[in-house]
PDB file of C-alpha atoms in Angstrom:
ATOM      1  CA  MET K1110       3.769  -7.266 -10.996  1.00 66.00           C
ATOM      2  CA  ALA K1111       2.100 -10.657 -10.629  1.00 67.00           C
ATOM      3  CA  GLU K1112       4.364 -11.415  -7.688  1.00 71.00           C
ATOM      4  CA  TYR K1113       3.569  -8.042  -6.137  1.00 67.00           C
ATOM      5  CA  ARG K1114      -0.181  -8.594  -6.532  1.00 63.00           C
ATOM      6  CA  LYS K1115       0.006 -12.080  -5.049  1.00 63.00           C
ATOM      7  CA  LYS K1116       2.092 -11.002  -2.072  1.00 67.00           C
ATOM      8  CA  GLU K1117       0.718  -7.571  -1.193  1.00 62.00           C
ATOM      9  CA  TRP K1118      -2.913  -7.715  -2.276  1.00 59.00           C
ATOM     10  CA  PRO K1119      -4.003 -11.366  -2.340  1.00 55.00           C
ATOM     11  CA  ARG K1120      -7.716 -10.553  -2.020  1.00 53.00           C
ATOM     12  CA  ARG K1121      -8.044  -7.030  -3.384  1.00 56.00           C
ATOM     13  CA  TYR K1122      -7.379  -7.830  -7.022  1.00 51.00           C
ATOM     14  CA  LYS K1123      -8.763 -11.338  -7.167  1.00 53.00           C
ATOM     15  CA  ASN K1124     -12.315 -10.253  -7.869  1.00 53.00           C
ATOM     16  CA  GLY K1125     -12.978  -7.285  -5.603  1.00 48.00           C
ATOM     17  CA  SER K1126     -15.825  -9.090  -3.861  1.00 50.00           C
ATOM     18  CA  HIS K1127     -14.381  -8.501  -0.388  1.00 49.00           C
ATOM     19  CA  LEU K1128     -14.687  -4.745  -0.858  1.00 51.00           C
ATOM     20  CA  TRP K1129     -18.077  -3.145  -0.763  1.00 55.00           C
ATOM     21  CA  GLN K1130     -18.950  -1.794  -4.168  1.00 66.00           C
ATOM     22  CA  LEU K1131     -18.751   1.930  -3.339  1.00 67.00           C
ATOM     23  CA  ALA K1132     -15.223   1.582  -1.910  1.00 67.00           C
ATOM     24  CA  LEU K1133     -14.069  -0.338  -4.977  1.00 69.00           C
ATOM     25  CA  GLN K1134     -15.567   2.320  -7.258  1.00 75.00           C
ATOM     26  CA  LYS K1135     -13.892   5.152  -5.312  1.00 77.00           C
ATOM     27  CA  ARG K1136     -10.550   3.379  -5.592  1.00 74.00           C
ATOM     28  CA  LYS K1137     -10.934   2.946  -9.359  1.00 76.00           C
ATOM     29  CA  GLU K1138     -11.791   6.646  -9.670  1.00 77.00           C
ATOM     30  CA  GLY K1139      -8.579   7.568  -7.827  1.00 75.00           C
ATOM     31  CA  ARG K1140     -10.339   8.952  -4.781  1.00 76.00           C
ATOM     32  CA  CYS K1141      -8.436   6.804  -2.261  1.00 80.00           C
ATOM     33  CA  PRO K1142      -4.912   7.527  -0.966  1.00 82.00           C
ATOM     34  CA  LEU K1143      -2.088   5.424  -2.346  1.00 84.00           C
ATOM     35  CA  GLU K1144      -0.867   2.701  -0.008  1.00 84.00           C
ATOM     36  CA  PRO K1145       2.821   2.739   1.077  1.00 85.00           C
ATOM     37  CA  GLU K1146       3.639  -0.302  -1.081  1.00 86.00           C
ATOM     38  CA  GLU K1147       1.929   1.276  -4.101  1.00 88.00           C
ATOM     39  CA  VAL K1148       4.073   4.382  -3.685  1.00 89.00           C
ATOM     40  CA  ALA K1149       7.168   2.165  -3.507  1.00 91.00           C
ATOM     41  CA  VAL K1150       6.288   0.332  -6.723  1.00 91.00           C
ATOM     42  CA  ILE K1151       5.517   3.599  -8.535  1.00 91.00           C
ATOM     43  CA  LEU K1152       8.821   5.153  -7.426  1.00 92.00           C
ATOM     44  CA  ARG K1153      10.756   2.077  -8.552  1.00 93.00           C
ATOM     45  CA  ALA K1154       8.931   2.208 -11.907  1.00 93.00           C
ATOM     46  CA  MET K1155      10.018   5.855 -12.219  1.00 91.00           C
ATOM     47  CA  GLY K1156      13.609   4.722 -11.800  1.00 92.00           C
ATOM     48  CA  TYR K1157      14.357   5.686  -8.205  1.00 92.00           C
ATOM     49  CA  PRO K1158      17.007   3.273  -6.860  1.00 93.00           C
ATOM     50  CA  LYS K1159      16.572   1.423  -3.579  1.00 90.00           C
ATOM     51  CA  GLU K1160      19.189   3.713  -1.976  1.00 91.00           C
ATOM     52  CA  THR K1161      16.820   6.697  -2.288  1.00 89.00           C
ATOM     53  CA  GLN K1162      16.203   8.276   1.102  1.00 86.00           C
ATOM     54  CA  ILE K1163      12.511   8.666   1.863  1.00 86.00           C
ATOM     55  CA  TYR K1164      10.699  10.635   4.523  1.00 84.00           C
ATOM     56  CA  VAL K1165       7.027   9.877   5.204  1.00 81.00           C
ATOM     57  CA  ALA K1166       5.151  13.004   6.257  1.00 77.00           C
ATOM     58  CA  SER K1167       2.031  12.125   8.202  1.00 68.00           C
ATOM     59  CA  GLY K1168       0.693  11.111  11.507  1.00 57.00           C
ATOM     60  CA  GLN K1169       0.401   7.426  12.188  1.00 61.00           C
ATOM     61  CA  VAL K1170       0.041   5.381   9.025  1.00 64.00           C
ATOM     62  CA  TYR K1171      -3.034   3.153   9.206  1.00 62.00           C
ATOM     63  CA  GLY K1172      -1.782  -0.283  10.162  1.00 66.00           C
ATOM     64  CA  GLY K1173       1.493   1.024  11.606  1.00 69.00           C
ATOM     65  CA  GLN K1174       4.838  -0.565  10.829  1.00 76.00           C
ATOM     66  CA  ASN K1175       3.250  -3.596   9.154  1.00 79.00           C
ATOM     67  CA  ARG K1176       1.833  -1.331   6.438  1.00 80.00           C
ATOM     68  CA  MET K1177       5.186   0.426   6.067  1.00 83.00           C
ATOM     69  CA  ALA K1178       7.203  -2.805   5.712  1.00 85.00           C
ATOM     70  CA  PRO K1179       6.848  -3.131   1.901  1.00 85.00           C
ATOM     71  CA  LEU K1180       7.989   0.483   1.433  1.00 87.00           C
ATOM     72  CA  LYS K1181      10.932  -0.090   3.759  1.00 88.00           C
ATOM     73  CA  ASN K1182      11.807  -3.336   1.928  1.00 90.00           C
ATOM     74  CA  MET K1183      11.971  -1.537  -1.419  1.00 90.00           C
ATOM     75  CA  PHE K1184      13.667   1.559   0.032  1.00 90.00           C
ATOM     76  CA  PRO K1185      15.781   0.545   3.069  1.00 89.00           C
ATOM     77  CA  SER K1186      16.891   4.162   3.606  1.00 84.00           C
ATOM     78  CA  LEU K1187      13.417   4.975   4.909  1.00 81.00           C
ATOM     79  CA  GLU K1188      14.246   6.521   8.239  1.00 72.00           C
ATOM     80  CA  GLU K1189      12.733   8.640  10.928  1.00 71.00           C
ATOM     81  CA  LEU K1190      13.516  12.315  10.553  1.00 74.00           C
ATOM     82  CA  ALA K1191      14.317  12.649  14.232  1.00 78.00           C
ATOM     83  CA  THR K1192      14.507  10.533  17.369  1.00 79.00           C
ATOM     84  CA  LYS K1193      11.574  10.331  19.770  1.00 80.00           C
ATOM     85  CA  GLU K1194      13.474  12.557  22.177  1.00 86.00           C
ATOM     86  CA  GLU K1195      14.108  15.179  19.498  1.00 84.00           C
ATOM     87  CA  LEU K1196      10.423  15.209  18.593  1.00 82.00           C
ATOM     88  CA  ASP K1197       9.172  15.515  22.175  1.00 84.00           C
ATOM     89  CA  GLY K1198       9.334  19.303  22.043  1.00 82.00           C
ATOM     90  CA  PHE K1199       7.163  19.305  18.912  1.00 81.00           C
ATOM     91  CA  ARG K1200       4.556  16.925  20.343  1.00 79.00           C
ATOM     92  CA  LYS K1201       3.123  19.545  22.679  1.00 81.00           C
ATOM     93  CA  HIS K1202       1.314  21.108  19.732  1.00 80.00           C
ATOM     94  CA  VAL K1203       0.012  19.132  16.773  1.00 75.00           C
ATOM     95  CA  THR K1204       0.588  22.134  14.544  1.00 85.00           C
ATOM     96  CA  SER K1205       4.304  22.007  15.361  1.00 85.00           C
ATOM     97  CA  LEU K1206       4.567  18.480  13.961  1.00 83.00           C
ATOM     98  CA  ALA K1207       2.593  19.548  10.886  1.00 84.00           C
ATOM     99  CA  ALA K1208       4.924  22.532  10.418  1.00 87.00           C
ATOM    100  CA  LEU K1209       7.941  20.219  10.604  1.00 86.00           C
ATOM    101  CA  ASP K1210       6.378  17.901   7.997  1.00 86.00           C
ATOM    102  CA  PHE K1211       5.579  20.930   5.828  1.00 88.00           C
ATOM    103  CA  LEU K1212       9.147  22.253   5.871  1.00 89.00           C
ATOM    104  CA  VAL K1213      10.688  18.877   5.109  1.00 87.00           C
ATOM    105  CA  CYS K1214       8.262  18.299   2.224  1.00 87.00           C
ATOM    106  CA  LEU K1215       8.732  21.816   0.904  1.00 87.00           C
ATOM    107  CA  LYS K1216      12.528  21.520   0.798  1.00 87.00           C
ATOM    108  CA  SER K1217      12.806  17.894  -0.361  1.00 86.00           C
ATOM    109  CA  ASP K1218      14.270  17.062  -3.761  1.00 85.00           C
ATOM    110  CA  VAL K1219      11.061  15.259  -4.767  1.00 86.00           C
ATOM    111  CA  PHE K1220       7.589  15.352  -3.221  1.00 87.00           C
ATOM    112  CA  VAL K1221       5.018  12.648  -3.966  1.00 87.00           C
ATOM    113  CA  MET K1222       1.373  13.503  -3.327  1.00 85.00           C
ATOM    114  CA  THR K1223      -0.311  10.274  -2.196  1.00 84.00           C
ATOM    115  CA  HIS K1224      -3.742  11.704  -1.363  1.00 80.00           C
ATOM    116  CA  GLY K1225      -5.835  14.736  -2.235  1.00 76.00           C
ATOM    117  CA  GLY K1226      -5.792  16.470   1.147  1.00 80.00           C
ATOM    118  CA  ASN K1227      -5.149  20.166   1.695  1.00 82.00           C
ATOM    119  CA  PHE K1228      -1.694  19.548   3.194  1.00 85.00           C
ATOM    120  CA  ALA K1229      -0.436  17.870   0.017  1.00 84.00           C
ATOM    121  CA  LYS K1230      -2.142  20.464  -2.200  1.00 83.00           C
ATOM    122  CA  LEU K1231      -0.493  23.267  -0.247  1.00 85.00           C
ATOM    123  CA  ILE K1232       2.949  21.634  -0.645  1.00 86.00           C
ATOM    124  CA  ILE K1233       2.475  21.212  -4.407  1.00 82.00           C
ATOM    125  CA  GLY K1234       1.212  24.798  -4.702  1.00 81.00           C
ATOM    126  CA  ALA K1235       4.079  26.266  -2.681  1.00 84.00           C
ATOM    127  CA  ARG K1236       6.637  24.351  -4.732  1.00 83.00           C
ATOM    128  CA  ARG K1237       5.006  25.563  -7.965  1.00 78.00           C
ATOM    129  CA  TYR K1238       4.934  29.124  -6.682  1.00 78.00           C
ATOM    130  CA  MET K1239       8.639  28.970  -5.812  1.00 78.00           C
ATOM    131  CA  GLY K1240       9.463  28.343  -9.441  1.00 72.00           C
ATOM    132  CA  HIS K1241       9.295  24.577  -9.980  1.00 64.00           C
ATOM    133  CA  ARG K1242      12.882  24.040  -8.910  1.00 69.00           C
ATOM    134  CA  GLN K1243      11.972  20.795  -7.157  1.00 75.00           C
ATOM    135  CA  LYS K1244      10.081  17.909  -8.680  1.00 80.00           C
ATOM    136  CA  SER K1245       6.586  17.293  -7.360  1.00 82.00           C
ATOM    137  CA  ILE K1246       4.799  14.127  -8.439  1.00 85.00           C
ATOM    138  CA  LYS K1247       1.013  13.906  -8.399  1.00 83.00           C
ATOM    139  CA  PRO K1248       0.245  10.264  -9.253  1.00 86.00           C
ATOM    140  CA  ASP K1249      -2.851   9.454 -11.268  1.00 85.00           C
ATOM    141  CA  LYS K1250      -4.395   7.279  -8.558  1.00 86.00           C
ATOM    142  CA  GLY K1251      -7.260   6.074 -10.757  1.00 84.00           C
ATOM    143  CA  LEU K1252      -4.996   4.867 -13.551  1.00 85.00           C
ATOM    144  CA  MET K1253      -2.544   3.393 -11.057  1.00 85.00           C
ATOM    145  CA  SER K1254      -5.383   1.458  -9.416  1.00 83.00           C
ATOM    146  CA  LYS K1255      -6.285  -0.021 -12.803  1.00 83.00           C
ATOM    147  CA  SER K1256      -2.647  -0.809 -13.581  1.00 86.00           C
ATOM    148  CA  PHE K1257      -2.075  -2.473 -10.211  1.00 83.00           C
ATOM    149  CA  GLY K1258      -5.219  -4.521 -10.703  1.00 79.00           C
ATOM    150  CA  ASP K1259      -4.605  -5.667 -14.270  1.00 81.00           C
ATOM    151  CA  PRO K1260      -3.596  -9.336 -13.931  1.00 81.00           C
ATOM    152  CA  TYR K1261      -2.105  -9.351 -17.435  1.00 87.00           C
ATOM    153  CA  MET K1262       0.115  -6.289 -17.075  1.00 89.00           C
ATOM    154  CA  GLY K1263       3.788  -7.105 -16.666  1.00 91.00           C
ATOM    155  CA  TRP K1264       6.532  -4.951 -15.188  1.00 93.00           C
ATOM    156  CA  ALA K1265       7.734  -3.429 -18.491  1.00 94.00           C
ATOM    157  CA  THR K1266       4.220  -2.319 -19.446  1.00 93.00           C
ATOM    158  CA  PHE K1267       3.598  -0.996 -15.929  1.00 92.00           C
ATOM    159  CA  VAL K1268       6.831   1.032 -16.046  1.00 94.00           C
ATOM    160  CA  GLU K1269       5.849   2.480 -19.420  1.00 93.00           C
ATOM    161  CA  ASP K1270       2.369   3.380 -18.077  1.00 89.00           C
ATOM    162  CA  VAL K1271       3.859   5.096 -15.030  1.00 90.00           C
ATOM    163  CA  VAL K1272       6.456   7.066 -16.997  1.00 89.00           C
ATOM    164  CA  VAL K1273       4.110   8.178 -19.785  1.00 88.00           C
ATOM    165  CA  THR K1274       1.242   9.025 -17.430  1.00 84.00           C
ATOM    166  CA  HIS K1275       3.374  11.095 -15.089  1.00 82.00           C
ATOM    167  CA  GLN K1276       5.369  13.099 -17.631  1.00 79.00           C
ATOM    168  CA  THR K1277       2.834  15.904 -17.246  1.00 70.00           C
ATOM    169  CA  ARG K1278       2.059  15.343 -13.552  1.00 67.00           C
ATOM    170  CA  THR K1279       5.274  16.596 -11.977  1.00 63.00           C
ATOM    171  CA  GLY K1280       4.324  19.951 -10.529  1.00 56.00           C
ATOM    172  CA  LEU K1281       4.654  21.998 -13.681  1.00 57.00           C
ATOM    173  CA  PRO K1282       2.317  24.963 -14.244  1.00 55.00           C
ATOM    174  CA  GLU K1283      -1.214  23.952 -15.140  1.00 57.00           C
ATOM    175  CA  GLU K1284      -3.792  26.115 -16.801  1.00 57.00           C
ATOM    176  CA  THR K1285      -6.386  27.318 -14.338  1.00 55.00           C
ATOM    177  CA  PHE K1286     -10.129  27.234 -14.808  1.00 55.00           C
ATOM    178  CA  PRO K1287     -13.150  28.364 -12.737  1.00 56.00           C
ATOM    179  CA  ASN K1288     -13.326  26.700  -9.304  1.00 61.00           C
ATOM    180  CA  TYR K1289      -9.757  25.407  -9.635  1.00 62.00           C
ATOM    181  CA  ASP K1290      -8.022  24.735  -6.336  1.00 65.00           C
ATOM    182  CA  LEU K1291      -5.884  27.810  -5.679  1.00 63.00           C
ATOM    183  CA  TRP K1292      -3.887  25.994  -2.968  1.00 64.00           C
ATOM    184  CA  GLU K1293      -2.602  23.476  -5.465  1.00 68.00           C
ATOM    185  CA  ASN K1294      -1.995  25.858  -8.331  1.00 67.00           C
ATOM    186  CA  PRO K1295      -1.418  29.445  -7.170  1.00 65.00           C
ATOM    187  CA  LEU K1296      -0.094  30.492 -10.571  1.00 61.00           C
ATOM    188  CA  THR K1297      -2.553  32.332 -12.733  1.00 57.00           C
ATOM    189  CA  PRO K1298      -2.238  32.000 -16.531  1.00 54.00           C
ATOM    190  CA  CYS K1299      -0.531  35.407 -16.775  1.00 51.00           C
ATOM    191  CA  MET K1300       2.124  34.297 -14.245  1.00 52.00           C
ATOM    192  CA  CYS K1301       2.856  31.184 -16.291  1.00 51.00           C
ATOM    193  CA  ARG K1302       3.630  33.309 -19.359  1.00 51.00           C
ATOM    194  CA  ALA K1303       5.918  35.683 -17.447  1.00 47.00           C
TER     195      ALA K1303
END
């Protein structure tokens, strides 16, 4: 973990002074998307081997291939779903690309929600509605931010934090309450008991 912090985030976790205070607070509260390298470290902590095939569903990742390099280093099987030529027919309509991402995410063995957008919530909700046959992971971004930033936390402790924290965050039914996001959890309490 110390090596990861030094290499990937040399300034972020030193003292936070380079980030304006509101951004740092939002990150600590888990209101920022996970970075590609953070997802890679979390997946490795969960026990996914480097041979795991990963598909990134999104438009352009901020920072392009440079930002994706740490994820690709930890999971070399990170590949494009299709060639540029194969995707040309989908590029005419943005919704076509989104539909392709949706179907791949919906049918994947494991889906990791890296941000709180409606697309990810809809995927988690659809997977829950279909009977929880596939694992869906909703990382605790606030806790992960603290764990990544703790200069005294070693790998074994980080792994334990990740595993324990995410035992109940894998797309299982959750009890609903007023104003709960129906997209993310379409199962009412009576459906969970059925």
